[in-house]
């Protein structure tokens, strides 16, 4: 007589939830998961997404196609079902009680994430070190997708020779270099990452580009365009109005302001607890409503473009590059980092594929300005 295994309540509940998403524990599909440590179930019950990610980092479970797992889990709303954990509640309380993105905390994400080492990012990214979504409309590889993105930004701000551009969160200087080389623009960039600033200064040393190692809120001067490509995710809901005020203050009356950002479908005050702890401390995704309130009375929204599915392709390309480069990178990083980075890249790709995250490009002008010509 065969003895039937009695599952603990937490394990039974999670197996049922996964089953509704078409995910089987021990299954043969690439999106099915293989549980190696039975504490996996208890950790998810206790810590939600934080426990899920940490267990993966420690080898507690595996999945042949993590991006497909996250895609299915996101479409089924599993993250929302496991969000109500003590770690997540505490994170929410902190985000509502304090300004987690105030100026004196601004350098934290640079130190923890962007200063991991230029060797890592050089291996993973394209030749211009673009660490934001590429534009794949007519592109067949990462290099062309990132060039298309850069040129799309330049078109949207109607960039011309001699224009002065202010860039919040200039990263490794890829946009600044492209705008100066291809369009003859003069660019001033701000970043909170030391490694990025050093790299950008070296690459742009013969160009009319100035790089400041400083928070965007310290920007001064008047510019023909104010641009940010991937900084809004670090600004925080308490500071969206401050961001818009700074952009308005630094923008000439006839200028164009531009934002390229990941966006969320719902208003929140936090990123998930795993992303906050291991990848982007103090980060969070803005919603349409949050950005709209911050713009109100300051800017006219001229165009709001969503090409979120392109981030799926971008992240999968980054992951391929990362895996290819790992034999050299593992001299500087351990296996736990490999699994952390894999969970970050493939998990993010799955989230974009499921349309739970978006990629927005927003064009704004000051009130009273004549409407700029539209793009074809």
Short mmCIF file of N, CA, C and O in Angstrom, two decimals, residues 209-279:
data_model
loop_
_atom_site.label_atom_id
_atom_site.label_comp_id
_atom_site.label_asym_id
_atom_site.label_seq_id
_atom_site.Cartn_x
_atom_site.Cartn_y
_atom_site.Cartn_z
N UNK A 209 31.68 68.23 -23.08
CA UNK A 209 30.87 67.51 -22.09
C UNK A 209 31.49 67.73 -20.70
O UNK A 209 32.69 67.56 -20.52
N UNK A 210 30.64 68.08 -19.73
CA UNK A 210 31.06 68.25 -18.35
C UNK A 210 30.30 67.26 -17.47
O UNK A 210 29.07 67.19 -17.56
N UNK A 211 31.03 66.52 -16.67
CA UNK A 211 30.41 65.50 -15.80
C UNK A 211 30.59 65.91 -14.33
O UNK A 211 31.72 66.15 -13.88
N UNK A 212 29.48 65.97 -13.60
CA UNK A 212 29.51 66.31 -12.18
C UNK A 212 29.18 65.06 -11.36
O UNK A 212 28.20 64.37 -11.64
N UNK A 213 29.99 64.77 -10.35
CA UNK A 213 29.69 63.71 -9.40
C UNK A 213 28.84 64.33 -8.30
O UNK A 213 29.34 64.76 -7.25
N UNK A 214 27.53 64.40 -8.56
CA UNK A 214 26.63 65.13 -7.66
C UNK A 214 25.19 64.72 -7.93
O UNK A 214 24.85 64.24 -9.01
N UNK A 215 24.35 64.94 -6.96
CA UNK A 215 22.91 64.66 -7.10
C UNK A 215 22.28 65.64 -8.08
O UNK A 215 22.68 66.82 -8.16
N UNK A 216 21.29 65.17 -8.82
CA UNK A 216 20.64 66.00 -9.84
C UNK A 216 20.03 67.27 -9.27
O UNK A 216 19.91 68.29 -9.96
N UNK A 217 19.66 67.24 -7.99
CA UNK A 217 19.02 68.40 -7.37
C UNK A 217 19.98 69.58 -7.20
O UNK A 217 19.55 70.70 -6.90
N UNK A 218 21.26 69.33 -7.39
CA UNK A 218 22.26 70.38 -7.28
C UNK A 218 22.51 71.10 -8.60
O UNK A 218 23.35 72.01 -8.68
N UNK A 219 21.83 70.70 -9.66
CA UNK A 219 22.06 71.27 -10.98
C UNK A 219 21.75 72.76 -11.01
O UNK A 219 20.80 73.24 -10.36
N UNK A 220 22.53 73.50 -11.78
CA UNK A 220 22.32 74.94 -11.96
C UNK A 220 22.42 75.28 -13.44
O UNK A 220 22.89 74.48 -14.25
N UNK A 221 22.00 76.50 -13.79
CA UNK A 221 22.12 76.98 -15.17
C UNK A 221 20.81 76.88 -15.93
O UNK A 221 19.79 76.42 -15.41
N UNK A 222 20.87 77.31 -17.19
CA UNK A 222 19.71 77.28 -18.08
C UNK A 222 20.09 76.51 -19.35
O UNK A 222 21.16 76.72 -19.92
N UNK A 223 19.19 75.63 -19.80
CA UNK A 223 19.51 74.71 -20.89
C UNK A 223 18.38 74.65 -21.92
O UNK A 223 17.21 74.89 -21.60
N UNK A 224 18.77 74.27 -23.13
CA UNK A 224 17.78 74.11 -24.21
C UNK A 224 16.97 72.83 -24.03
O UNK A 224 15.85 72.73 -24.54
N UNK A 225 17.53 71.86 -23.35
CA UNK A 225 16.82 70.61 -23.08
C UNK A 225 17.32 70.05 -21.75
O UNK A 225 18.50 70.17 -21.41
N UNK A 226 16.39 69.44 -21.00
CA UNK A 226 16.72 68.74 -19.76
C UNK A 226 16.27 67.30 -19.94
O UNK A 226 15.10 67.03 -20.20
N UNK A 227 17.21 66.38 -19.80
CA UNK A 227 16.98 64.98 -20.15
C UNK A 227 17.32 64.08 -18.97
O UNK A 227 18.28 64.33 -18.24
N UNK A 228 16.53 63.04 -18.77
CA UNK A 228 16.93 61.97 -17.86
C UNK A 228 16.57 60.63 -18.50
O UNK A 228 15.47 60.46 -19.01
N UNK A 229 17.54 59.74 -18.51
CA UNK A 229 17.37 58.42 -19.13
C UNK A 229 17.67 57.37 -18.08
O UNK A 229 18.80 56.93 -17.91
N UNK A 230 16.68 57.02 -17.29
CA UNK A 230 16.85 55.98 -16.29
C UNK A 230 17.24 56.47 -14.91
O UNK A 230 17.92 55.75 -14.18
N UNK A 231 16.80 57.65 -14.52
CA UNK A 231 17.04 58.10 -13.15
C UNK A 231 15.74 58.18 -12.34
O UNK A 231 15.74 58.07 -11.12
N UNK A 232 14.61 58.31 -13.02
CA UNK A 232 13.35 58.49 -12.31
C UNK A 232 13.05 57.32 -11.38
O UNK A 232 12.36 57.47 -10.35
N UNK A 233 13.59 56.14 -11.70
CA UNK A 233 13.40 54.97 -10.85
C UNK A 233 14.07 55.13 -9.49
O UNK A 233 13.79 54.38 -8.55
N UNK A 234 14.98 56.11 -9.36
CA UNK A 234 15.68 56.36 -8.10
C UNK A 234 15.18 57.62 -7.39
O UNK A 234 15.64 57.91 -6.29
N UNK A 235 14.29 58.36 -8.01
CA UNK A 235 13.88 59.66 -7.48
C UNK A 235 12.98 59.52 -6.25
O UNK A 235 13.14 60.24 -5.27
N UNK A 236 12.03 58.59 -6.28
CA UNK A 236 11.14 58.39 -5.15
C UNK A 236 9.91 59.28 -5.20
O UNK A 236 9.97 60.44 -5.61
N UNK A 237 8.77 58.73 -4.76
CA UNK A 237 7.50 59.43 -4.89
C UNK A 237 7.46 60.75 -4.15
O UNK A 237 6.77 61.69 -4.54
N UNK A 238 8.22 60.86 -3.04
CA UNK A 238 8.24 62.11 -2.29
C UNK A 238 8.98 63.22 -3.04
O UNK A 238 8.87 64.40 -2.67
N UNK A 239 9.74 62.85 -4.07
CA UNK A 239 10.60 63.81 -4.75
C UNK A 239 10.24 64.06 -6.21
O UNK A 239 10.97 64.77 -6.91
N UNK A 240 9.13 63.48 -6.68
CA UNK A 240 8.76 63.71 -8.08
C UNK A 240 8.52 65.20 -8.34
O UNK A 240 8.92 65.74 -9.38
N UNK A 241 7.86 65.87 -7.41
CA UNK A 241 7.62 67.30 -7.58
C UNK A 241 8.94 68.07 -7.59
O UNK A 241 9.13 69.00 -8.38
N UNK A 242 9.87 67.67 -6.72
CA UNK A 242 11.18 68.32 -6.68
C UNK A 242 11.92 68.11 -7.99
O UNK A 242 12.58 69.02 -8.51
N UNK A 243 11.82 66.90 -8.53
CA UNK A 243 12.44 66.62 -9.83
C UNK A 243 11.89 67.57 -10.89
O UNK A 243 12.64 68.20 -11.66
N UNK A 244 10.57 67.67 -10.96
CA UNK A 244 9.94 68.53 -11.97
C UNK A 244 10.29 69.99 -11.74
O UNK A 244 10.50 70.75 -12.70
N UNK A 245 10.34 70.40 -10.49
CA UNK A 245 10.73 71.79 -10.18
C UNK A 245 12.16 72.07 -10.64
O UNK A 245 12.46 73.13 -11.20
N UNK A 246 13.06 71.11 -10.42
CA UNK A 246 14.45 71.27 -10.84
C UNK A 246 14.56 71.34 -12.35
O UNK A 246 15.28 72.18 -12.91
N UNK A 247 13.84 70.45 -13.04
CA UNK A 247 13.84 70.47 -14.51
C UNK A 247 13.27 71.78 -15.03
O UNK A 247 13.83 72.39 -15.97
N UNK A 248 12.18 72.25 -14.43
CA UNK A 248 11.57 73.51 -14.86
C UNK A 248 12.52 74.69 -14.62
O UNK A 248 12.66 75.57 -15.49
N UNK A 249 13.17 74.70 -13.48
CA UNK A 249 14.10 75.78 -13.16
C UNK A 249 15.28 75.84 -14.13
O UNK A 249 15.74 76.94 -14.48
N UNK A 250 15.75 74.70 -14.57
CA UNK A 250 16.93 74.65 -15.43
C UNK A 250 16.60 74.70 -16.93
O UNK A 250 17.51 74.78 -17.76
N UNK A 251 15.33 74.68 -17.28
CA UNK A 251 14.92 74.65 -18.68
C UNK A 251 14.57 76.05 -19.18
O UNK A 251 13.82 76.77 -18.53
N UNK A 252 15.09 76.41 -20.34
CA UNK A 252 14.72 77.67 -20.96
C UNK A 252 13.23 77.64 -21.31
O UNK A 252 12.64 76.58 -21.49
N UNK A 253 12.63 78.81 -21.45
CA UNK A 253 11.19 78.88 -21.69
C UNK A 253 10.77 78.16 -22.96
O UNK A 253 9.65 77.64 -23.04
N UNK A 254 11.64 78.13 -23.97
CA UNK A 254 11.31 77.46 -25.22
C UNK A 254 11.97 76.09 -25.33
O UNK A 254 12.04 75.51 -26.42
N UNK A 255 12.43 75.55 -24.22
CA UNK A 255 13.13 74.27 -24.23
C UNK A 255 12.20 73.07 -24.13
O UNK A 255 10.97 73.19 -24.04
N UNK A 256 12.81 71.88 -24.15
CA UNK A 256 12.08 70.62 -24.06
C UNK A 256 12.65 69.78 -22.92
O UNK A 256 13.87 69.63 -22.81
N UNK A 257 11.79 69.25 -22.08
CA UNK A 257 12.18 68.33 -21.02
C UNK A 257 11.80 66.91 -21.44
O UNK A 257 10.76 66.70 -22.08
N UNK A 258 12.64 65.97 -21.09
CA UNK A 258 12.45 64.59 -21.55
C UNK A 258 12.75 63.61 -20.42
O UNK A 258 13.76 63.75 -19.73
N UNK A 259 11.89 62.62 -20.26
CA UNK A 259 12.07 61.57 -19.24
C UNK A 259 11.95 60.20 -19.90
O UNK A 259 10.99 59.94 -20.63
N UNK A 260 12.93 59.35 -19.65
CA UNK A 260 12.91 57.94 -20.05
C UNK A 260 12.94 57.14 -18.77
O UNK A 260 13.91 57.22 -18.00
N UNK A 261 11.89 56.38 -18.48
CA UNK A 261 11.82 55.69 -17.19
C UNK A 261 11.02 54.40 -17.27
O UNK A 261 10.10 54.27 -18.07
N UNK A 262 11.38 53.45 -16.42
CA UNK A 262 10.50 52.30 -16.17
C UNK A 262 9.32 52.82 -15.37
O UNK A 262 9.46 53.70 -14.53
N UNK A 263 8.14 52.28 -15.64
CA UNK A 263 6.95 52.70 -14.92
C UNK A 263 6.13 51.53 -14.44
O UNK A 263 6.20 50.42 -15.00
N UNK A 264 5.37 51.75 -13.38
CA UNK A 264 4.51 50.71 -12.82
C UNK A 264 3.05 50.95 -13.17
O UNK A 264 2.63 52.08 -13.41
N UNK A 265 2.27 49.89 -13.18
CA UNK A 265 0.85 49.99 -13.52
C UNK A 265 0.01 50.55 -12.38
O UNK A 265 -1.12 50.99 -12.61
N UNK A 266 0.55 50.53 -11.17
CA UNK A 266 -0.17 51.02 -10.00
C UNK A 266 0.73 51.93 -9.18
O UNK A 266 1.94 51.74 -9.14
N UNK A 267 0.13 52.88 -8.49
CA UNK A 267 0.89 53.77 -7.61
C UNK A 267 1.32 53.00 -6.37
O UNK A 267 0.54 52.27 -5.76
N UNK A 268 2.59 53.17 -6.00
CA UNK A 268 3.12 52.53 -4.81
C UNK A 268 4.14 53.47 -4.17
O UNK A 268 4.35 54.59 -4.66
N UNK A 269 4.78 53.04 -3.11
CA UNK A 269 5.81 53.86 -2.47
C UNK A 269 7.14 53.12 -2.35
O UNK A 269 8.09 53.63 -1.79
N UNK A 270 7.19 51.88 -2.89
CA UNK A 270 8.38 51.04 -2.73
C UNK A 270 8.62 50.20 -3.98
O UNK A 270 7.75 50.02 -4.81
N UNK A 271 9.85 49.69 -4.10
CA UNK A 271 10.12 48.56 -4.98
C UNK A 271 9.91 47.30 -4.15
O UNK A 271 9.74 47.38 -2.92
N UNK A 272 9.92 46.12 -4.78
CA UNK A 272 9.78 44.94 -3.94
C UNK A 272 11.02 44.79 -3.07
O UNK A 272 12.09 45.32 -3.36
N UNK A 273 10.86 44.08 -1.95
CA UNK A 273 11.89 44.05 -0.91
C UNK A 273 13.20 43.46 -1.40
O UNK A 273 14.28 43.85 -0.94
N UNK A 274 13.16 42.50 -2.33
CA UNK A 274 14.40 41.90 -2.82
C UNK A 274 15.19 42.89 -3.67
O UNK A 274 16.41 43.04 -3.50
N UNK A 275 14.50 43.58 -4.58
CA UNK A 275 15.16 44.59 -5.42
C UNK A 275 15.76 45.68 -4.53
O UNK A 275 16.89 46.14 -4.75
N UNK A 276 15.02 46.11 -3.52
CA UNK A 276 15.49 47.17 -2.62
C UNK A 276 16.76 46.73 -1.88
O UNK A 276 17.71 47.51 -1.75
N UNK A 277 16.81 45.49 -1.42
CA UNK A 277 17.94 45.02 -0.61
C UNK A 277 19.17 44.72 -1.45
O UNK A 277 20.30 45.04 -1.04
N UNK A 278 18.99 44.14 -2.63
CA UNK A 278 20.13 43.60 -3.36
C UNK A 278 20.51 44.36 -4.64
O UNK A 278 21.65 44.26 -5.09
N UNK A 279 19.58 45.09 -5.22
CA UNK A 279 19.88 45.68 -6.53
C UNK A 279 19.83 47.21 -6.50
O UNK A 279 20.84 47.87 -6.69
#
